[in-house]
Short mmCIF file of C-alpha atoms in Angstrom, two decimals:
data_model
loop_
_atom_site.label_atom_id
_atom_site.label_comp_id
_atom_site.label_asym_id
_atom_site.label_seq_id
_atom_site.Cartn_x
_atom_site.Cartn_y
_atom_site.Cartn_z
CA UNK I 915 -1.37 74.23 4.17
CA UNK I 916 0.70 70.68 5.32
CA UNK I 917 1.14 68.40 2.53
CA UNK I 918 2.67 64.72 2.48
CA UNK I 919 3.72 63.58 -0.89
CA UNK I 920 3.66 59.25 -1.85
CA UNK I 921 7.01 58.30 -3.53
CA UNK I 922 10.41 59.10 -3.87
CA UNK I 923 10.54 59.90 -8.17
CA UNK I 924 10.88 62.76 -9.88
CA UNK I 925 7.12 63.90 -10.23
CA UNK I 926 7.05 63.45 -6.23
CA UNK I 927 10.43 66.27 -6.08
CA UNK I 928 8.95 68.20 -8.37
CA UNK I 929 5.94 68.70 -6.95
CA UNK I 930 7.12 69.40 -3.30
CA UNK I 931 9.30 72.27 -4.68
CA UNK I 932 6.66 73.80 -5.80
CA UNK I 933 4.11 73.94 -2.43
CA UNK I 934 7.24 74.29 -0.38
CA UNK I 935 7.87 77.61 -2.69
CA UNK I 936 4.76 77.80 -2.25
CA UNK I 937 4.54 79.03 1.05
CA UNK I 938 3.02 74.95 1.89
CA UNK I 939 5.46 72.24 4.62
CA UNK I 940 5.56 69.54 2.86
CA UNK I 941 6.39 66.34 4.76
#
């Protein structure tokens, strides 16, 4: 699944890291 995250804060970074570890493609 492709996930796009808007924002560059710590919340966005934490979500992106968690989703990429789960195998999702974070863009």
